[in-house]
């Protein structure tokens, strides 16, 4: 080796090389690499110090024990060293051991075909350098493992993000639904309260739970009822129902107030006609339709009552105008005209008949036929017999049985047909020993015919009995 170490690059060969090639060739000569050495020999000679340092014996500082150093009967296993080196390894020369260890570390690679270059040394070194830079299988495995872990981590993050996003949406949806439900409940509750308040105040405008007779003392609170109506949702069904009630009530109150203003005091008080009221002179009494049947009936009765007063006043004026002048003092009693007055003309009756009106001091028999009023006798369910009316006025058949007329009048008043004693009662006929009467309103409207003995009465209204009791 000493001779080889002293070798130098031949000048003739050096002339054909570049500076780099000459430098590398000189380094090879210094470490003892010859042109006949293969790739492995070149690597070992060039990296001898690194290979020696990486040997097992050098790392653990355990001397190599050869078998000839052991005593008789002593084995390697008994010294506590297990499978450090096989016998074959011990007998190997140092150079071969180093080569074997290097082969274990470096995976064999296929020998690449040398490229056509001027100097084969460059190709050999390029091959060795390529082998060193090739990634190890373990590194590839680690890269794949890390890539898989990263992908798994990204997948987990994506799943968590999706879950949190969905959970957030569900929470928002739940909160929104809850808010909507609460808002709907609150709105519904407020609407119910508004309707309840309206209904409660509406009921106070009537005297009883039947909601038939208006209470005059509540008329001034109509504006308060309108305010409660305006608080109800005008698009709801409840508002439409409440609005219809309010409109009818408003019409009824205005009609009652207008009619009461035509009398010296309220003629309709809490749904009842006050017969002590007197109609003012020159009033045009007209019935009104308000939509509340009980109120309409009370107004009609009050109008008829007022018209009867107007008729009586007109008849009295007519009688006064036809009365003779009073006697003068110069006249003697024998020559003085009669002081009697001419009675008011009776309503038209068939020729040869007398008045058939039942009236007098007893209010149960109603009022006399007002002047100018024509009774609807043509609508009577019982045919008139004027001969019996005029020629047999004291017949016992005309007498009402006890309580019959009182009951019929009370029923008529309750149904709103008549008010108080403001009605006309007239004889009609005697059939089978029973007297019959007709009941009229003060304006001459026919109501029904009455059996004075049994109390049976029947009119022309729809749904009533068609059969008479004779």
Short mmCIF file of C-alpha atoms in Angstrom, two decimals:
data_model
loop_
_atom_site.label_atom_id
_atom_site.label_comp_id
_atom_site.label_asym_id
_atom_site.label_seq_id
_atom_site.Cartn_x
_atom_site.Cartn_y
_atom_site.Cartn_z
CA UNK A 1 0.00 0.00 0.00
CA UNK A 2 2.87 2.38 0.58
CA UNK A 3 3.90 2.20 -3.01
CA UNK A 4 0.34 2.88 -4.11
CA UNK A 5 0.04 5.81 -1.74
CA UNK A 6 3.06 7.41 -3.41
CA UNK A 7 1.71 7.04 -6.91
CA UNK A 8 0.96 10.24 -8.77
CA UNK A 9 -1.06 11.02 -11.81
CA UNK A 10 0.72 10.39 -15.08
CA UNK A 11 1.35 13.64 -16.87
CA UNK A 12 0.44 12.25 -20.25
CA UNK A 13 -2.95 11.08 -19.00
CA UNK A 14 -3.53 14.31 -17.16
CA UNK A 15 -3.21 16.29 -20.34
CA UNK A 16 -6.32 14.60 -21.71
CA UNK A 17 -8.44 15.40 -18.58
CA UNK A 18 -10.18 18.49 -17.37
CA UNK A 19 -9.05 20.12 -14.17
CA UNK A 20 -11.92 18.54 -12.20
CA UNK A 21 -11.28 15.10 -13.61
CA UNK A 22 -7.60 15.38 -12.85
CA UNK A 23 -8.34 16.43 -9.28
CA UNK A 24 -10.72 13.52 -8.70
CA UNK A 25 -8.26 11.06 -10.22
CA UNK A 26 -5.52 12.35 -7.93
CA UNK A 27 -7.78 11.81 -4.91
CA UNK A 28 -8.47 8.24 -6.02
CA UNK A 29 -4.75 7.54 -6.28
CA UNK A 30 -4.20 8.96 -2.79
CA UNK A 31 -6.69 6.50 -1.21
CA UNK A 32 -5.38 3.60 -3.20
CA UNK A 33 -8.05 3.24 -5.87
CA UNK A 34 -6.79 1.63 -9.01
CA UNK A 35 -8.35 1.41 -12.40
CA UNK A 36 -9.06 -2.28 -11.91
CA UNK A 37 -11.17 -1.77 -8.76
CA UNK A 38 -14.95 -2.24 -9.05
CA UNK A 39 -17.56 0.14 -7.62
CA UNK A 40 -17.70 -1.53 -4.22
CA UNK A 41 -13.92 -1.51 -3.82
CA UNK A 42 -13.83 2.13 -4.75
CA UNK A 43 -16.59 2.97 -2.16
CA UNK A 44 -14.87 1.05 0.64
CA UNK A 45 -11.47 2.62 0.01
CA UNK A 46 -12.96 6.05 -0.24
CA UNK A 47 -15.09 5.73 2.96
CA UNK A 48 -12.98 3.47 5.09
CA UNK A 49 -12.99 5.69 8.17
CA UNK A 50 -16.81 6.01 8.18
CA UNK A 51 -17.24 2.25 7.78
CA UNK A 52 -14.86 1.52 10.63
CA UNK A 53 -16.67 3.96 12.89
CA UNK A 54 -20.06 2.42 12.13
CA UNK A 55 -18.97 -1.12 12.99
CA UNK A 56 -20.80 -2.81 15.91
CA UNK A 57 -17.63 -3.48 17.91
CA UNK A 58 -16.67 0.16 17.73
CA UNK A 59 -20.07 1.41 18.91
CA UNK A 60 -20.44 -0.90 21.95
CA UNK A 61 -16.73 -1.07 22.71
CA UNK A 62 -16.83 -4.86 23.02
CA UNK A 63 -13.67 -6.61 21.97
CA UNK A 64 -14.04 -9.24 19.33
CA UNK A 65 -13.71 -12.63 21.03
CA UNK A 66 -12.28 -15.33 18.93
CA UNK A 67 -12.93 -18.97 19.64
CA UNK A 68 -9.25 -19.74 20.22
CA UNK A 69 -9.35 -17.31 23.19
CA UNK A 70 -12.05 -19.41 24.96
CA UNK A 71 -11.08 -22.11 27.48
CA UNK A 72 -12.06 -25.71 27.07
CA UNK A 73 -15.80 -26.32 27.63
CA UNK A 74 -16.63 -22.64 27.60
CA UNK A 75 -19.15 -21.39 25.04
CA UNK A 76 -20.07 -18.00 23.80
CA UNK A 77 -23.60 -18.25 25.23
CA UNK A 78 -22.20 -18.82 28.74
CA UNK A 79 -20.36 -15.51 28.61
CA UNK A 80 -23.73 -13.70 28.24
CA UNK A 81 -23.16 -12.74 24.62
CA UNK A 82 -25.90 -14.07 22.43
CA UNK A 83 -25.47 -14.26 18.73
CA UNK A 84 -23.04 -11.40 18.45
CA UNK A 85 -21.14 -12.97 15.61
CA UNK A 86 -21.26 -16.30 13.97
CA UNK A 87 -18.12 -18.43 13.60
CA UNK A 88 -18.06 -17.74 9.99
CA UNK A 89 -17.99 -13.97 10.70
CA UNK A 90 -15.04 -14.32 13.05
CA UNK A 91 -12.89 -16.13 10.55
CA UNK A 92 -13.62 -13.56 7.85
CA UNK A 93 -10.92 -11.05 7.06
CA UNK A 94 -11.58 -7.52 8.18
CA UNK A 95 -12.12 -6.24 4.67
CA UNK A 96 -14.79 -8.86 3.93
CA UNK A 97 -16.62 -8.07 7.21
CA UNK A 98 -16.70 -4.44 6.37
CA UNK A 99 -18.04 -5.20 2.91
CA UNK A 100 -20.75 -7.44 4.40
CA UNK A 101 -21.84 -4.75 6.85
CA UNK A 102 -21.90 -2.15 4.11
CA UNK A 103 -24.04 -4.44 1.96
CA UNK A 104 -26.48 -4.82 4.87
CA UNK A 105 -26.81 -1.08 5.18
CA UNK A 106 -26.98 -0.21 1.50
CA UNK A 107 -29.64 -1.90 -0.59
CA UNK A 108 -28.30 -3.36 -3.81
CA UNK A 109 -29.24 -1.28 -6.80
CA UNK A 110 -29.14 -2.27 -10.40
CA UNK A 111 -25.95 -1.27 -12.13
CA UNK A 112 -26.73 1.45 -14.57
CA UNK A 113 -25.20 1.37 -17.98
CA UNK A 114 -22.36 3.88 -18.15
CA UNK A 115 -23.03 6.92 -20.20
CA UNK A 116 -20.69 7.61 -23.13
CA UNK A 117 -18.34 10.10 -21.52
CA UNK A 118 -14.60 10.58 -22.04
CA UNK A 119 -13.80 9.36 -18.57
CA UNK A 120 -15.57 6.33 -16.99
CA UNK A 121 -14.73 7.68 -13.54
CA UNK A 122 -17.41 10.32 -13.81
CA UNK A 123 -20.00 7.70 -14.61
CA UNK A 124 -18.99 5.54 -11.65
CA UNK A 125 -19.15 8.41 -9.21
CA UNK A 126 -22.52 9.52 -10.64
CA UNK A 127 -23.92 6.04 -10.07
CA UNK A 128 -22.72 5.96 -6.46
CA UNK A 129 -24.12 9.46 -5.81
CA UNK A 130 -27.48 8.44 -7.29
CA UNK A 131 -27.60 5.42 -5.03
CA UNK A 132 -26.98 7.54 -1.96
CA UNK A 133 -29.77 10.01 -2.80
CA UNK A 134 -32.41 7.31 -3.43
CA UNK A 135 -35.07 7.47 -0.64
CA UNK A 136 -35.25 4.51 1.70
CA UNK A 137 -38.38 2.32 1.87
CA UNK A 138 -38.90 3.34 5.50
CA UNK A 139 -39.04 6.99 4.49
CA UNK A 140 -41.67 6.18 1.88
CA UNK A 141 -43.72 4.34 4.47
CA UNK A 142 -43.45 7.26 6.87
CA UNK A 143 -44.54 9.69 4.17
CA UNK A 144 -47.61 7.58 3.41
CA UNK A 145 -48.41 7.24 7.12
CA UNK A 146 -48.14 10.97 7.69
CA UNK A 147 -50.21 11.66 4.59
CA UNK A 148 -52.89 9.28 5.87
CA UNK A 149 -52.83 10.92 9.31
CA UNK A 150 -53.12 14.37 7.78
CA UNK A 151 -56.02 13.22 5.60
CA UNK A 152 -57.71 11.65 8.64
CA UNK A 153 -57.20 14.82 10.65
CA UNK A 154 -58.64 16.96 7.85
CA UNK A 155 -61.61 14.56 7.58
CA UNK A 156 -62.24 14.80 11.31
CA UNK A 157 -62.07 18.61 11.18
CA UNK A 158 -64.48 18.64 8.24
CA UNK A 159 -66.89 16.32 10.07
CA UNK A 160 -66.74 18.44 13.21
CA UNK A 161 -67.32 21.60 11.17
CA UNK A 162 -70.31 20.07 9.37
CA UNK A 163 -71.74 18.81 12.66
CA UNK A 164 -71.30 22.18 14.37
CA UNK A 165 -72.79 23.98 11.37
CA UNK A 166 -75.81 21.65 11.35
CA UNK A 167 -76.19 21.97 15.10
CA UNK A 168 -76.06 25.74 14.81
CA UNK A 169 -78.72 25.70 12.09
CA UNK A 170 -80.91 23.39 14.18
CA UNK A 171 -80.46 25.69 17.16
CA UNK A 172 -81.35 28.73 15.07
CA UNK A 173 -84.34 26.90 13.62
CA UNK A 174 -85.47 25.84 17.10
CA UNK A 175 -85.02 29.35 18.46
CA UNK A 176 -86.81 30.80 15.43
CA UNK A 177 -89.66 28.30 15.77
CA UNK A 178 -89.88 28.99 19.49
CA UNK A 179 -89.87 32.74 18.89
CA UNK A 180 -92.51 32.41 16.17
CA UNK A 181 -94.62 30.16 18.42
CA UNK A 182 -94.30 32.59 21.33
CA UNK A 183 -95.12 35.51 19.05
CA UNK A 184 -98.12 33.64 17.64
CA UNK A 185 -99.29 32.71 21.14
CA UNK A 186 -98.87 36.29 22.32
CA UNK A 187 -100.77 37.65 19.31
CA UNK A 188 -103.54 35.08 19.77
CA UNK A 189 -103.77 35.90 23.47
CA UNK A 190 -103.95 39.63 22.76
CA UNK A 191 -106.67 39.06 20.15
CA UNK A 192 -108.69 36.95 22.60
CA UNK A 193 -108.44 39.67 25.25
CA UNK A 194 -109.62 42.34 22.79
CA UNK A 195 -112.63 40.24 21.74
CA UNK A 196 -113.49 39.42 25.37
CA UNK A 197 -113.36 43.08 26.39
CA UNK A 198 -115.65 44.02 23.49
CA UNK A 199 -118.18 41.30 24.32
CA UNK A 200 -118.24 42.22 28.01
CA UNK A 201 -118.96 45.89 27.31
CA UNK A 202 -121.48 45.02 24.58
CA UNK A 203 -123.57 43.02 27.06
CA UNK A 204 -123.88 46.01 29.40
CA UNK A 205 -126.01 47.82 26.78
CA UNK A 206 -128.89 45.43 27.52
CA UNK A 207 -131.06 44.99 30.60
CA UNK A 208 -130.70 41.21 30.82
CA UNK A 209 -128.79 38.19 29.48
CA UNK A 210 -131.29 37.72 26.63
CA UNK A 211 -129.89 40.91 25.00
CA UNK A 212 -133.35 42.13 23.92
CA UNK A 213 -134.07 45.37 25.73
CA UNK A 214 -131.67 48.30 25.48
CA UNK A 215 -130.55 50.05 28.65
CA UNK A 216 -130.90 53.80 28.13
CA UNK A 217 -128.25 54.68 30.71
CA UNK A 218 -125.54 52.96 28.60
CA UNK A 219 -126.12 54.94 25.40
CA UNK A 220 -123.29 57.34 26.25
CA UNK A 221 -120.71 54.52 26.25
CA UNK A 222 -121.08 53.74 22.54
CA UNK A 223 -117.76 55.51 21.82
CA UNK A 224 -115.98 53.25 24.33
CA UNK A 225 -117.37 50.20 22.55
CA UNK A 226 -116.07 51.56 19.23
CA UNK A 227 -112.58 51.92 20.74
CA UNK A 228 -112.60 48.27 21.83
CA UNK A 229 -113.78 47.23 18.37
CA UNK A 230 -110.81 48.99 16.77
CA UNK A 231 -108.39 46.92 18.88
CA UNK A 232 -109.53 43.69 17.22
CA UNK A 233 -107.68 42.55 14.10
CA UNK A 234 -109.83 43.83 11.24
CA UNK A 235 -108.90 40.80 9.10
CA UNK A 236 -110.21 38.24 11.58
CA UNK A 237 -113.64 36.58 11.69
CA UNK A 238 -114.10 37.81 15.25
CA UNK A 239 -113.82 41.41 14.02
CA UNK A 240 -116.50 40.88 11.36
CA UNK A 241 -118.91 39.45 13.95
CA UNK A 242 -118.16 42.24 16.43
CA UNK A 243 -118.53 44.89 13.71
CA UNK A 244 -122.00 43.56 12.77
CA UNK A 245 -123.07 43.72 16.43
CA UNK A 246 -121.74 47.24 16.81
CA UNK A 247 -123.44 48.50 13.64
CA UNK A 248 -126.86 47.13 14.68
CA UNK A 249 -126.46 48.50 18.20
CA UNK A 250 -125.49 51.92 16.87
CA UNK A 251 -128.56 52.03 14.59
CA UNK A 252 -130.84 50.91 17.45
CA UNK A 253 -129.53 53.53 19.87
CA UNK A 254 -129.85 56.33 17.31
CA UNK A 255 -133.40 55.21 16.40
CA UNK A 256 -134.51 55.07 20.05
CA UNK A 257 -132.93 58.46 20.78
CA UNK A 258 -134.59 60.00 17.73
CA UNK A 259 -138.01 58.60 18.66
CA UNK A 260 -137.69 59.65 22.32
CA UNK A 261 -136.96 63.17 21.12
CA UNK A 262 -140.42 63.33 19.50
CA UNK A 263 -142.16 62.92 22.87
CA UNK A 264 -142.23 65.11 25.94
CA UNK A 265 -140.14 62.43 27.68
CA UNK A 266 -138.53 59.12 26.73
CA UNK A 267 -141.29 56.96 25.29
CA UNK A 268 -138.97 53.90 25.22
CA UNK A 269 -137.24 53.34 28.54
CA UNK A 270 -135.13 50.19 28.93
CA UNK A 271 -137.05 48.47 26.15
CA UNK A 272 -140.53 49.27 27.42
CA UNK A 273 -143.03 51.81 26.05
CA UNK A 274 -143.97 54.47 28.58
CA UNK A 275 -147.66 55.18 27.98
CA UNK A 276 -147.50 58.31 30.11
CA UNK A 277 -145.37 60.01 27.46
CA UNK A 278 -147.10 62.44 25.08
CA UNK A 279 -146.15 62.94 21.47
CA UNK A 280 -145.14 66.45 20.51
CA UNK A 281 -147.32 68.32 18.08
CA UNK A 282 -146.49 68.10 14.42
CA UNK A 283 -144.13 65.09 14.71
CA UNK A 284 -143.84 62.60 11.86
CA UNK A 285 -143.50 59.25 13.59
CA UNK A 286 -141.70 56.59 11.55
CA UNK A 287 -140.66 53.08 12.52
CA UNK A 288 -137.03 52.10 11.89
CA UNK A 289 -135.38 48.76 11.17
CA UNK A 290 -132.17 48.37 13.21
CA UNK A 291 -131.42 44.66 12.91
CA UNK A 292 -132.32 43.99 16.57
CA UNK A 293 -135.81 42.45 16.49
CA UNK A 294 -136.78 43.24 20.08
CA UNK A 295 -135.76 46.89 19.65
CA UNK A 296 -137.59 47.13 16.32
CA UNK A 297 -140.74 45.78 17.99
CA UNK A 298 -140.48 48.33 20.81
CA UNK A 299 -139.99 51.17 18.31
CA UNK A 300 -143.01 50.01 16.27
CA UNK A 301 -145.17 49.92 19.39
CA UNK A 302 -144.03 53.40 20.42
CA UNK A 303 -144.73 54.74 16.93
CA UNK A 304 -148.25 53.25 16.93
CA UNK A 305 -148.82 54.67 20.41
CA UNK A 306 -147.79 58.12 19.25
CA UNK A 307 -149.92 57.92 16.10
CA UNK A 308 -152.98 56.97 18.18
CA UNK A 309 -152.40 60.07 20.30
CA UNK A 310 -152.14 62.15 17.16
CA UNK A 311 -155.37 60.62 15.83
CA UNK A 312 -157.23 61.28 19.06
CA UNK A 313 -156.00 64.86 19.14
CA UNK A 314 -157.10 65.35 15.56
CA UNK A 315 -160.55 63.94 16.33
CA UNK A 316 -160.90 66.19 19.35
CA UNK A 317 -160.07 69.23 17.26
CA UNK A 318 -162.57 68.20 14.64
CA UNK A 319 -165.30 67.75 17.26
CA UNK A 320 -164.53 71.11 18.82
CA UNK A 321 -164.78 72.85 15.47
CA UNK A 322 -168.27 71.42 14.81
CA UNK A 323 -169.71 72.17 18.28
CA UNK A 324 -172.61 74.87 18.34
CA UNK A 325 -171.97 78.25 19.87
CA UNK A 326 -173.09 78.65 23.50
CA UNK A 327 -176.57 80.21 24.17
CA UNK A 328 -176.82 83.96 24.77
CA UNK A 329 -178.46 85.35 27.91
CA UNK A 330 -181.37 86.73 25.84
CA UNK A 331 -182.39 83.28 24.82
CA UNK A 332 -184.84 81.37 26.97
CA UNK A 333 -184.07 77.81 28.06
CA UNK A 334 -186.83 76.51 25.91
CA UNK A 335 -185.39 78.04 22.83
CA UNK A 336 -181.75 77.24 23.62
CA UNK A 337 -180.19 74.54 21.46
CA UNK A 338 -179.05 71.30 22.90
CA UNK A 339 -175.64 71.48 24.62
CA UNK A 340 -174.64 68.01 23.51
CA UNK A 341 -171.65 67.61 21.23
CA UNK A 342 -171.43 65.56 18.13
CA UNK A 343 -169.28 62.44 18.69
CA UNK A 344 -166.30 61.72 16.48
CA UNK A 345 -167.22 59.83 13.36
CA UNK A 346 -166.93 56.08 13.71
CA UNK A 347 -164.88 54.07 11.25
CA UNK A 348 -166.60 52.89 8.15
CA UNK A 349 -168.83 49.89 8.68
CA UNK A 350 -171.42 48.17 6.49
CA UNK A 351 -174.64 50.07 6.03
CA UNK A 352 -177.12 49.64 8.83
CA UNK A 353 -174.51 48.57 11.40
CA UNK A 354 -173.42 50.30 14.59
CA UNK A 355 -169.96 50.77 16.05
CA UNK A 356 -168.37 47.52 17.10
CA UNK A 357 -165.40 49.02 18.99
CA UNK A 358 -164.80 47.67 22.48
CA UNK A 359 -163.31 50.53 24.51
CA UNK A 360 -164.06 52.47 27.61
CA UNK A 361 -162.84 53.01 31.10
CA UNK A 362 -161.40 49.47 31.37
CA UNK A 363 -157.84 49.60 29.87
CA UNK A 364 -157.96 45.84 29.32
CA UNK A 365 -160.07 46.51 26.22
CA UNK A 366 -157.53 48.82 24.62
CA UNK A 367 -158.25 52.07 22.86
CA UNK A 368 -160.91 53.40 20.53
CA UNK A 369 -160.27 53.42 16.80
CA UNK A 370 -158.29 56.63 16.15
CA UNK A 371 -159.72 59.03 13.61
CA UNK A 372 -158.45 58.36 10.12
CA UNK A 373 -157.32 54.78 10.93
CA UNK A 374 -158.71 51.97 8.79
CA UNK A 375 -158.67 48.47 10.25
CA UNK A 376 -157.47 45.58 8.09
CA UNK A 377 -160.77 43.72 8.47
CA UNK A 378 -160.25 41.96 5.12
CA UNK A 379 -157.43 39.95 6.71
CA UNK A 380 -159.58 38.55 9.52
CA UNK A 381 -159.38 34.77 9.93
CA UNK A 382 -162.98 34.77 11.21
CA UNK A 383 -165.68 36.26 8.92
CA UNK A 384 -167.52 39.33 10.22
CA UNK A 385 -171.24 39.05 11.05
CA UNK A 386 -172.49 42.63 11.49
CA UNK A 387 -176.01 41.54 12.30
CA UNK A 388 -174.88 39.70 15.41
CA UNK A 389 -172.48 42.50 16.32
CA UNK A 390 -175.12 45.25 16.13
CA UNK A 391 -178.32 43.43 17.02
CA UNK A 392 -177.10 41.08 19.75
CA UNK A 393 -174.54 43.11 21.74
CA UNK A 394 -175.56 41.62 25.11
CA UNK A 395 -175.21 37.97 24.11
CA UNK A 396 -173.35 36.00 26.79
CA UNK A 397 -171.09 34.59 24.05
CA UNK A 398 -169.26 37.94 23.90
CA UNK A 399 -168.06 37.63 27.48
CA UNK A 400 -164.45 36.45 28.00
CA UNK A 401 -163.93 33.57 30.35
CA UNK A 402 -161.97 34.49 33.43
CA UNK A 403 -158.25 35.17 32.72
CA UNK A 404 -158.46 34.49 28.97
CA UNK A 405 -158.07 38.08 27.72
CA UNK A 406 -155.44 38.92 30.36
CA UNK A 407 -153.30 35.96 29.26
CA UNK A 408 -153.57 36.82 25.57
CA UNK A 409 -152.65 40.49 26.12
CA UNK A 410 -149.67 39.51 28.30
CA UNK A 411 -148.44 37.11 25.61
CA UNK A 412 -148.82 39.79 22.94
CA UNK A 413 -146.88 42.28 25.04
CA UNK A 414 -144.09 39.77 25.68
CA UNK A 415 -143.78 39.02 21.98
CA UNK A 416 -143.76 42.72 21.11
CA UNK A 417 -147.06 42.67 19.26
CA UNK A 418 -148.52 45.38 21.49
CA UNK A 419 -147.27 47.75 24.18
CA UNK A 420 -149.30 48.44 27.28
CA UNK A 421 -152.97 48.98 26.40
CA UNK A 422 -152.13 50.39 22.98
CA UNK A 423 -154.22 48.03 20.86
CA UNK A 424 -157.71 47.84 19.36
CA UNK A 425 -160.11 45.00 20.27
CA UNK A 426 -163.18 44.52 18.01
CA UNK A 427 -166.11 42.07 17.97
CA UNK A 428 -166.27 39.84 14.89
CA UNK A 429 -168.79 37.00 15.13
CA UNK A 430 -170.58 34.40 17.28
CA UNK A 431 -170.03 30.85 16.04
CA UNK A 432 -171.26 27.74 17.87
CA UNK A 433 -172.11 29.83 20.91
CA UNK A 434 -168.60 31.30 21.20
CA UNK A 435 -167.77 34.94 20.62
CA UNK A 436 -164.76 35.92 18.47
CA UNK A 437 -162.74 39.14 18.54
CA UNK A 438 -159.99 40.62 16.37
CA UNK A 439 -156.89 42.30 17.82
CA UNK A 440 -155.38 45.25 15.90
CA UNK A 441 -152.44 47.57 16.42
CA UNK A 442 -153.21 51.27 16.93
CA UNK A 443 -152.42 51.91 13.26
CA UNK A 444 -155.05 49.37 12.15
CA UNK A 445 -152.70 46.43 11.47
CA UNK A 446 -154.47 43.06 11.90
CA UNK A 447 -152.77 40.71 14.39
CA UNK A 448 -155.05 37.71 15.06
CA UNK A 449 -158.57 36.47 15.93
CA UNK A 450 -159.46 35.36 19.48
CA UNK A 451 -161.97 32.83 20.90
CA UNK A 452 -163.36 34.57 24.01
CA UNK A 453 -164.24 31.26 25.67
CA UNK A 454 -161.20 29.04 25.03
CA UNK A 455 -158.46 31.65 24.53
CA UNK A 456 -157.48 30.12 21.19
CA UNK A 457 -156.08 32.75 18.80
CA UNK A 458 -154.76 32.48 15.25
CA UNK A 459 -153.42 34.98 12.72
CA UNK A 460 -151.97 35.01 9.24
CA UNK A 461 -148.30 34.73 10.19
CA UNK A 462 -146.13 32.08 8.49
CA UNK A 463 -145.88 28.86 10.46
CA UNK A 464 -149.00 29.41 12.53
CA UNK A 465 -151.99 27.02 12.62
CA UNK A 466 -154.12 27.06 9.50
CA UNK A 467 -157.10 25.33 11.09
CA UNK A 468 -159.69 27.34 13.01
CA UNK A 469 -161.39 25.95 16.11
CA UNK A 470 -164.89 25.94 14.60
#
